[in-house]
Coordinates of C-alpha atoms in Angstrom, one line a residue:
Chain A
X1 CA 0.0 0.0 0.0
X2 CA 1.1 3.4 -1.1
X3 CA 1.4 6.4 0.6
X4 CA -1.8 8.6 0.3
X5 CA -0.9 12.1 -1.4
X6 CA -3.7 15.0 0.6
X7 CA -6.3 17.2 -1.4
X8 CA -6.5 20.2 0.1
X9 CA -9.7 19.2 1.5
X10 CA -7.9 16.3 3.5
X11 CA -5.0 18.2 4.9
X12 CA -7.8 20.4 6.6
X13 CA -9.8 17.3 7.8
X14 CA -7.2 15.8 9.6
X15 CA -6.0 19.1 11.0
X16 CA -9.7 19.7 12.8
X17 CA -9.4 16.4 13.6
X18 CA -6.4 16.3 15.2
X19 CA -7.7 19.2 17.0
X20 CA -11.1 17.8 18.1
X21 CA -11.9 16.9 21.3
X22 CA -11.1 13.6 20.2
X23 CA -8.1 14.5 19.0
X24 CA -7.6 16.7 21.8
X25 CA -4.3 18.5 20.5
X26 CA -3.5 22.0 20.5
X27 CA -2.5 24.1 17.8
X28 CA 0.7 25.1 20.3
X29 CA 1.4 21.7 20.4
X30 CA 0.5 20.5 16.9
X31 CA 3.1 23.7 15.9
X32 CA 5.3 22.6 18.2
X33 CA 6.1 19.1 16.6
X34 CA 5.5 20.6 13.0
X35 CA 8.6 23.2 13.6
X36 CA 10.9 21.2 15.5
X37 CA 10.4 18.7 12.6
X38 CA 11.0 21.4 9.9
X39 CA 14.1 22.0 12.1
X40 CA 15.4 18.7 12.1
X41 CA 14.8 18.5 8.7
X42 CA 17.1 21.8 7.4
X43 CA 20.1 20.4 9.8
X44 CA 19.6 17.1 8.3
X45 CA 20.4 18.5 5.0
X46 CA 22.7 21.2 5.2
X47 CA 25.6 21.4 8.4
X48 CA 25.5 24.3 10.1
X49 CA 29.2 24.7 9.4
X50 CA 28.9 25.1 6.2
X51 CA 25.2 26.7 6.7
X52 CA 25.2 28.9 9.5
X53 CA 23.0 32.0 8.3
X54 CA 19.3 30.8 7.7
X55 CA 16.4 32.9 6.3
X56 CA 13.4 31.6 7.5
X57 CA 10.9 33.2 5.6
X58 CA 7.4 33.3 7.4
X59 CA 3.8 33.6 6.0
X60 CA 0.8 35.7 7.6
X61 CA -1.4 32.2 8.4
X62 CA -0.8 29.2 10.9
X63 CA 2.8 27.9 8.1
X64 CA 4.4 31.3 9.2
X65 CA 3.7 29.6 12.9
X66 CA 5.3 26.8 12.2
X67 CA 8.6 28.8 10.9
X68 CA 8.8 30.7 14.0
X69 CA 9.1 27.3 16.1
X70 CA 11.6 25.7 13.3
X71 CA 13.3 29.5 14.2
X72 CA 13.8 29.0 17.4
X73 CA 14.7 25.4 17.1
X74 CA 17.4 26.6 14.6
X75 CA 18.5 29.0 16.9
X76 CA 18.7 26.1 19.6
X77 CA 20.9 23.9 17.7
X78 CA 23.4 26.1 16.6
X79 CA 22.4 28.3 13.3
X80 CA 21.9 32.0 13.0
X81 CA 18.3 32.4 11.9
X82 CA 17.1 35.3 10.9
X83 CA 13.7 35.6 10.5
X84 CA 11.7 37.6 7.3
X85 CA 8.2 38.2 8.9
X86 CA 5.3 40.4 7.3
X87 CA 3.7 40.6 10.9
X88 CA 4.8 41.7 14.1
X89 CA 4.7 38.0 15.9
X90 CA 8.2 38.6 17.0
X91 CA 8.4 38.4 20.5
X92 CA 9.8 34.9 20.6
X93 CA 12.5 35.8 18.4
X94 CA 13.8 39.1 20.0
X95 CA 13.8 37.1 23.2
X96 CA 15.8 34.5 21.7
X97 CA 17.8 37.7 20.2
X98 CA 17.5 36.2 16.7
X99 CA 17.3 39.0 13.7
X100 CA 13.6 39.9 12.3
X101 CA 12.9 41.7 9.4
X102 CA 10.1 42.9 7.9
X103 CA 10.0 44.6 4.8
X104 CA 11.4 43.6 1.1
X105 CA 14.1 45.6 0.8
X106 CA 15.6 44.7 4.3
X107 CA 14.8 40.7 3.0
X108 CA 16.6 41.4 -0.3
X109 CA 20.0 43.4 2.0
X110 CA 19.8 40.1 3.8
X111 CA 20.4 37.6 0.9
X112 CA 24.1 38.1 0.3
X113 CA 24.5 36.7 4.0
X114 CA 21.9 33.6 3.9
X115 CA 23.3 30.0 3.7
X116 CA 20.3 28.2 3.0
X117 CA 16.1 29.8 3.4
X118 CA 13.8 27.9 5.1
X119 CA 10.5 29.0 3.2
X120 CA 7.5 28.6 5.7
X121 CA 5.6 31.4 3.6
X122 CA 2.5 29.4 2.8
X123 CA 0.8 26.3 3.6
X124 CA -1.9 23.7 2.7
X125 CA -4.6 25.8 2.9
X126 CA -3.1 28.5 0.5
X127 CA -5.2 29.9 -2.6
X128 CA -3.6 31.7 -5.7
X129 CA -3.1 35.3 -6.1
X130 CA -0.6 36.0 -4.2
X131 CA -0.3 38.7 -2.4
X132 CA 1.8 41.6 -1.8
X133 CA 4.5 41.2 -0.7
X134 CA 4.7 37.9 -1.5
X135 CA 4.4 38.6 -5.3
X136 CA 7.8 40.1 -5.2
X137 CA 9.1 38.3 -2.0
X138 CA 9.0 34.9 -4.1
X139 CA 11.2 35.8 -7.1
X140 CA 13.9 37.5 -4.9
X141 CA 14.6 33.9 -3.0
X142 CA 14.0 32.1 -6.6
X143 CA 16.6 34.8 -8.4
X144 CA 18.8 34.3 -5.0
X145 CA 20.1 31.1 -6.6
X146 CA 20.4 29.9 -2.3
X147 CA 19.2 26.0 -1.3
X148 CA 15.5 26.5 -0.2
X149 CA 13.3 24.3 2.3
X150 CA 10.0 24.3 1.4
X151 CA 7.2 23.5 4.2
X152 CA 4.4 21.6 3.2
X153 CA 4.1 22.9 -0.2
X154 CA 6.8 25.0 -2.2
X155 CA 5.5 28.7 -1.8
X156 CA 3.2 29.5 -5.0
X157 CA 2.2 26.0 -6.0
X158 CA -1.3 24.8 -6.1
X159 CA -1.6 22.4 -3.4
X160 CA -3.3 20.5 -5.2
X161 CA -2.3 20.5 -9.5
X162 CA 1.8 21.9 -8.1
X163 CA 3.3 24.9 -9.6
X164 CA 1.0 25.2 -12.7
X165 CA 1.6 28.6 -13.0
X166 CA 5.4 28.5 -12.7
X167 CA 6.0 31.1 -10.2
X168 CA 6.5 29.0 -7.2
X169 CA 9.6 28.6 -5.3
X170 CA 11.7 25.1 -6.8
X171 CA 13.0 24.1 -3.2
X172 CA 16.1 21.5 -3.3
X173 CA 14.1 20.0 0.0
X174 CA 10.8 19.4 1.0
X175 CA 9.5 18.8 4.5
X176 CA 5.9 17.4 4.1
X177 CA 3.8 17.6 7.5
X178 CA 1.4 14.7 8.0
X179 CA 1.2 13.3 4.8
X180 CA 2.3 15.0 2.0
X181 CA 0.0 16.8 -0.6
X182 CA -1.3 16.0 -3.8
X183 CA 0.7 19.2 -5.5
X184 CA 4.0 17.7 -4.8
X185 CA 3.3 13.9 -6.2
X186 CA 6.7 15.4 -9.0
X187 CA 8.8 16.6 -6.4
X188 CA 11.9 15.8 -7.1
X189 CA 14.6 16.6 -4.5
X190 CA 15.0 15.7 -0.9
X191 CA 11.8 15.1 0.3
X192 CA 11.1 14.7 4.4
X193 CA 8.1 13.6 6.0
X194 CA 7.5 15.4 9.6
X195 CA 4.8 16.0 12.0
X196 CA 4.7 12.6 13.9
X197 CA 2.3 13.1 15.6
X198 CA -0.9 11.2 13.7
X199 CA -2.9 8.7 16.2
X200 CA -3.2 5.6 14.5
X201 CA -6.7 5.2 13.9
X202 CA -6.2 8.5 12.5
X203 CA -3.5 7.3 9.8
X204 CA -6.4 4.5 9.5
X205 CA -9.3 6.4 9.3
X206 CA -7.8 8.3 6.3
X207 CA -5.8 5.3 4.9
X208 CA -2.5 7.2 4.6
X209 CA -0.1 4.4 4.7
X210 CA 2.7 6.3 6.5
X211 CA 6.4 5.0 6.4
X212 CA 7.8 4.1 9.7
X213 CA 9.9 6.7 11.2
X214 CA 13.4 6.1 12.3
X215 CA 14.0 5.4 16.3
X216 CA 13.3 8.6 17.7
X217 CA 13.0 11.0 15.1
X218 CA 10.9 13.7 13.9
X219 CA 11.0 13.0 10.6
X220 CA 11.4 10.6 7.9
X221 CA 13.1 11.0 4.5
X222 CA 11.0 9.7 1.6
X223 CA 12.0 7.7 -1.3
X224 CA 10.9 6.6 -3.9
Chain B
X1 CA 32.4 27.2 35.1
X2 CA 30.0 24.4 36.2
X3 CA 26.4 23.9 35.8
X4 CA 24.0 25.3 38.2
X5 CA 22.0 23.1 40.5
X6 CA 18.9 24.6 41.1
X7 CA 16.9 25.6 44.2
X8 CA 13.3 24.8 43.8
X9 CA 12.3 28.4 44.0
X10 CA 14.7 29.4 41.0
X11 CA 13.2 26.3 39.0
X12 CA 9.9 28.2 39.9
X13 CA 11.3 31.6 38.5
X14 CA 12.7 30.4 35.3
X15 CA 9.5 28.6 34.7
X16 CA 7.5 31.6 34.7
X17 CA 9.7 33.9 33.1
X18 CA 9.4 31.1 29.8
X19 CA 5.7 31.7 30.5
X20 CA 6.1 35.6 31.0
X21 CA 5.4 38.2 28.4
X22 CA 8.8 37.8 27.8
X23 CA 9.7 33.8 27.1
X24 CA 6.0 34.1 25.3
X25 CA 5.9 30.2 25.8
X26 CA 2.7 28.7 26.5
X27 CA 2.3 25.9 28.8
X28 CA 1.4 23.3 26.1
X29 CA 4.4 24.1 24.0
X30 CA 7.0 23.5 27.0
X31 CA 5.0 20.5 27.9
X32 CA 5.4 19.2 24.4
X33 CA 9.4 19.8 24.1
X34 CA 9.7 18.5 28.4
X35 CA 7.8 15.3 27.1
X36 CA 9.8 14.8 24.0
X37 CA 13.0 14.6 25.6
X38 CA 11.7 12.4 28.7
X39 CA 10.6 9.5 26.0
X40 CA 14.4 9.9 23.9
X41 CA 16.2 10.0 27.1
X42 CA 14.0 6.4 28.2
X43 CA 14.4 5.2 24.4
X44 CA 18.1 6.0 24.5
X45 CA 18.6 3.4 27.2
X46 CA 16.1 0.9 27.1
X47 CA 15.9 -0.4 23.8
X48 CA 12.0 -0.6 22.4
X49 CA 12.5 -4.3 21.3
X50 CA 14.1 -5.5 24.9
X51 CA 12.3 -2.8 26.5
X52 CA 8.6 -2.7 24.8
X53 CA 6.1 -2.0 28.0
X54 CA 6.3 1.3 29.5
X55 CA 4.6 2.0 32.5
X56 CA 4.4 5.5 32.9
X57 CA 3.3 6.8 36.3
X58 CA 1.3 10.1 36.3
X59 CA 1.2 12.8 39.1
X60 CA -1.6 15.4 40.0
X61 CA 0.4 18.5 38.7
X62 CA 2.1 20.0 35.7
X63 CA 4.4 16.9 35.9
X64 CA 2.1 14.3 34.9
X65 CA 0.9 16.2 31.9
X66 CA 4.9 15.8 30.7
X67 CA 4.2 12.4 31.3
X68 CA 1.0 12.1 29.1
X69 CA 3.0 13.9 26.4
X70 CA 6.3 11.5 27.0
X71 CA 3.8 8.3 26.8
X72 CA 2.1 9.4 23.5
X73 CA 6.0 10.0 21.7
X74 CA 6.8 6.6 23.3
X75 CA 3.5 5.2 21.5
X76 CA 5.0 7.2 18.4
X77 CA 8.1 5.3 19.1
X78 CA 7.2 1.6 19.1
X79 CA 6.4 0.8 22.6
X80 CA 3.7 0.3 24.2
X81 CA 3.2 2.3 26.8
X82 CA 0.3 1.9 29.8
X83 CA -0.2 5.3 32.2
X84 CA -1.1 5.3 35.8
X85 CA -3.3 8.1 36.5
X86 CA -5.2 9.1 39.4
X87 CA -7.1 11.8 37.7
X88 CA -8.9 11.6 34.4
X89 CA -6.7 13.7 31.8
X90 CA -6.8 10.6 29.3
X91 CA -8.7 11.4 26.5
X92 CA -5.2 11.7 24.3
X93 CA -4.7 8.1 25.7
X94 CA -7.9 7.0 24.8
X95 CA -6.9 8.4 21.0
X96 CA -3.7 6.8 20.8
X97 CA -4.7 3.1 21.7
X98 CA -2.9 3.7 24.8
X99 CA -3.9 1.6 28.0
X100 CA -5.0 3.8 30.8
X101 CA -4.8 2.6 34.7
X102 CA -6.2 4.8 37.8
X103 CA -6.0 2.7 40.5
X104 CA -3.2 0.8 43.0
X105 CA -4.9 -2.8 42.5
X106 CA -4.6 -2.2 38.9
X107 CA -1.1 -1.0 39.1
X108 CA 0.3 -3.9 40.5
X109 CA -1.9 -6.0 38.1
X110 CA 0.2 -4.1 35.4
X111 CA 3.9 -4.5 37.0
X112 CA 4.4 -8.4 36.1
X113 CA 4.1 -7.5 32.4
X114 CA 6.1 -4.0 32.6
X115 CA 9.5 -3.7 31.2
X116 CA 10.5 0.0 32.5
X117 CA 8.9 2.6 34.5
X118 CA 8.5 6.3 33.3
X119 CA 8.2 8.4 36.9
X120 CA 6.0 11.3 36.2
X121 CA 5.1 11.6 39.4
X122 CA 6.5 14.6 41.4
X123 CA 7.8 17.6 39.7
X124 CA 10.4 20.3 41.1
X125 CA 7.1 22.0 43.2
X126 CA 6.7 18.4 45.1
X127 CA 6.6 19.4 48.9
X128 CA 5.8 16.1 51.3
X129 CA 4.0 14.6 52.9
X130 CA 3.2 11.8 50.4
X131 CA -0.7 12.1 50.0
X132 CA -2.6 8.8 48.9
X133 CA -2.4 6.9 46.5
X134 CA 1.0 7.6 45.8
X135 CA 2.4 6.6 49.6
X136 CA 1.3 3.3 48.4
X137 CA 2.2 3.8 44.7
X138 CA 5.9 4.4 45.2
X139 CA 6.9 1.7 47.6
X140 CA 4.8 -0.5 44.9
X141 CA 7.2 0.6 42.6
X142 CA 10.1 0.0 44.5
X143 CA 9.4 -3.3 45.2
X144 CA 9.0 -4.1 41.4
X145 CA 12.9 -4.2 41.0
X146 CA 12.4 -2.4 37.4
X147 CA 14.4 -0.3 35.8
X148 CA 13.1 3.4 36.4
X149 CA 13.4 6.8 34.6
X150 CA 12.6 9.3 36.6
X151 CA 11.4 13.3 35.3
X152 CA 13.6 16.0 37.2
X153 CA 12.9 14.6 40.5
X154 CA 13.1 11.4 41.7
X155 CA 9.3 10.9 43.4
X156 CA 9.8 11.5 46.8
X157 CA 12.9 12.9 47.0
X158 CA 13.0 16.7 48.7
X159 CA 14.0 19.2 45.3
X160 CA 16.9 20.6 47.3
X161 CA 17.8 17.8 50.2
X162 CA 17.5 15.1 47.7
X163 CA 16.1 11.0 49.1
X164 CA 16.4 12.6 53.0
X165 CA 13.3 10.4 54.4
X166 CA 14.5 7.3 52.8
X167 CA 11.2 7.0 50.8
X168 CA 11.7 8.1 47.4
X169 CA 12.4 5.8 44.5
X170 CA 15.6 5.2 43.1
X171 CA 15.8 5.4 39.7
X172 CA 18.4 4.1 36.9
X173 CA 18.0 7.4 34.6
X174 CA 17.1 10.9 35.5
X175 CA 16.1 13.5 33.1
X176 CA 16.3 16.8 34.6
X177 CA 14.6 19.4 32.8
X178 CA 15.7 22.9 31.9
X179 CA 18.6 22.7 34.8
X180 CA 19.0 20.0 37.4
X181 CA 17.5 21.0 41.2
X182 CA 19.9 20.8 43.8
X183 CA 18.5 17.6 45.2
X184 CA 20.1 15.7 42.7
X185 CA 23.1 16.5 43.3
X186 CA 24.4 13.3 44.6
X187 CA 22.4 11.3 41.9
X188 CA 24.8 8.5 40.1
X189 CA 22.6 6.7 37.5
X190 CA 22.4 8.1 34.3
X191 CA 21.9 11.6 33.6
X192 CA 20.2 13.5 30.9
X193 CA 18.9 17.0 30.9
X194 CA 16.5 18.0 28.7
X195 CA 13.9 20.8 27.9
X196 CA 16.2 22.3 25.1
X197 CA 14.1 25.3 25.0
X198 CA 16.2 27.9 27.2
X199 CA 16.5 30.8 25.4
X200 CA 20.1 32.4 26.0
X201 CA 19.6 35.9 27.9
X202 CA 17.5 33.1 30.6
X203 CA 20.9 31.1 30.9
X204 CA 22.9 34.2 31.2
X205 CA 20.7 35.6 33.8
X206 CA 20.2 33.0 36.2
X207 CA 24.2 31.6 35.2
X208 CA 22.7 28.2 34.4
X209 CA 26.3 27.1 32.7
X210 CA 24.4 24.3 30.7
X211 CA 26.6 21.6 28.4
X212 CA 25.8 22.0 24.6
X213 CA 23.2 19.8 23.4
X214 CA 24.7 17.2 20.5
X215 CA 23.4 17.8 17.2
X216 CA 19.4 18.3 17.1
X217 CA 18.9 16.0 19.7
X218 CA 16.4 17.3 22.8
X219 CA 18.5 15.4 25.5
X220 CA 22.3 16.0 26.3
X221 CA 23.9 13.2 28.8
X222 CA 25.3 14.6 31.9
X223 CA 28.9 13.3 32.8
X224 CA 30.9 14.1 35.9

């Protein structure tokens, strides 16, 4: 049995699930999991020797949530995030004295410095136009010619048909939280699977044949 | 310069500042990290396939919540984990498949079969005398000769006198979370701290000294 690829409509169902009474999770600790996983993820990949300075660039919904947590994380284990924010959900950071920013022409000073971007800009339950800034936020990482980690789905794709339109993001790594999504069924770079944290009769329930995940990580890489 | 051993009123302190304004941390978010790192500190030395029943013992307070979150990673883990708790918090057990208990008879019903014990007990805010069921819980556990992991404070032990009645179990592994409490100092088992979520002006305030945490790893072993 394969491993199920989401609709959009899915994604959500298991997230209000998840968060039901019967699932009885937070979103706190739902993000939690999801940005310590994205975390994991990124240092997996690319050695914070070699990768020190990180852009994580964060969305206005519950994805740019999950970047502040992978952030901090980052921060934990050793990297110098900085963190490209629209809104002003920065106490966290300052606290954990890591860099904010928050307009374009700050994010495109910053680029000459960044290792490696950690793109938690949007998330399953995004829907096309995009919006200012975004619209010129995404071809100043794309034109940055930096490695990109993509949460969930690259920034700009369709969640469910992928980047149809050709102006998303082409990460070299993908963490996909849950299960991944039916946009990303081509991906084809370094794809992670994160977010353990589905109950099994959940994983049942929807039939999403997850792989097993190492001893006691967070994620799980994905291969073909 | 060595790590701090802290007084149970500091512990307090640092625990509300992470909560303040400030730290910005909820409750659920340091719950989910203090959890995480109990179950890899268990799982890093008892081996799911030797080691596959977890009883993990509950407390009244804010500690037995790190314990509901430790037994669901455990769950996520491979084991199988069974939780004694006197109070009904178990609807995430319920979810997860995982075997609830909430009384002494039952307890001891569940020893014969259980490979390790989780001690969730008693947190750093434990002040005697033992109240019912647990003066009956913890010489039960005693008596059971299993290996025990115990969360920041052996149960029973004083926080800053350490196992001064005599009554307190004596566990194999200790994760301390945040910063070890000065009634550990004399501990000799294994030692792991964990709760990797300290941001750094917190260290440098209350000069907590703590070792660097390997890799992305939420537990670091502590080594005379």
């Amino acid at each position: 049995m394969s491993l199920r690829y989401l609709t959009a409509r899915v994604a959500q169902q298991i997230d209000e699930e998840l968060m039901s009474q019967a699932g009885a999770f937070s979103l706190d600790q739902l993000m939690e999991l999801a940005g310590l996983s994205c975390a994991q993820a990124l240092a997996r990949v690319y050695d914070r020797n070699k990768y020190p300075n990180v852009l994580v660039c964060c969305g206005p919904g519950n994805q740019g949530g999950d970047g502040l947590v992978a952030a901090r994380h980052l921060g934990m284990f050793g990297y110098t995030p900085t963190i490209f924010l629209p809104k002003r959900l920065k106490t966290q950071c300052d606290n954990m004295k890591i860099k904010t920013i928050d307009d374009t022409t700050a994010l495109r000073d910053a680029l000459p410095t960044t290792n490696v971007i950690l793109d938690a800009i949007f998330g399953f339950s995004f829907k096309g136009p995009i919006r200012a800034p975004f619209d010129s936020v995404l071809p100043l990482l794309t034109d940055s010619r930096l490695p990109i980690v993509s949460v969930d789905i690259p920034s700009g794709w369709d969640v469910e048909e992928g980047n149809v339109e050709g102006v998303g993001l082409r990460p070299d790594v993908l963490v996909s939280l849950t299960a991944p999504k039916l946009g990303v069924r081509s991906f084809s770079g370094i794809h992670f699977l994160g977010g353990r944290f589905i109950p099994k009769s959940l994983e049942e329930k929807f039939e999403l044949n997850l792989p097993e995940y190492p001893g006691f990580d967070q994620v799980v890489e994905l291969k073909e």
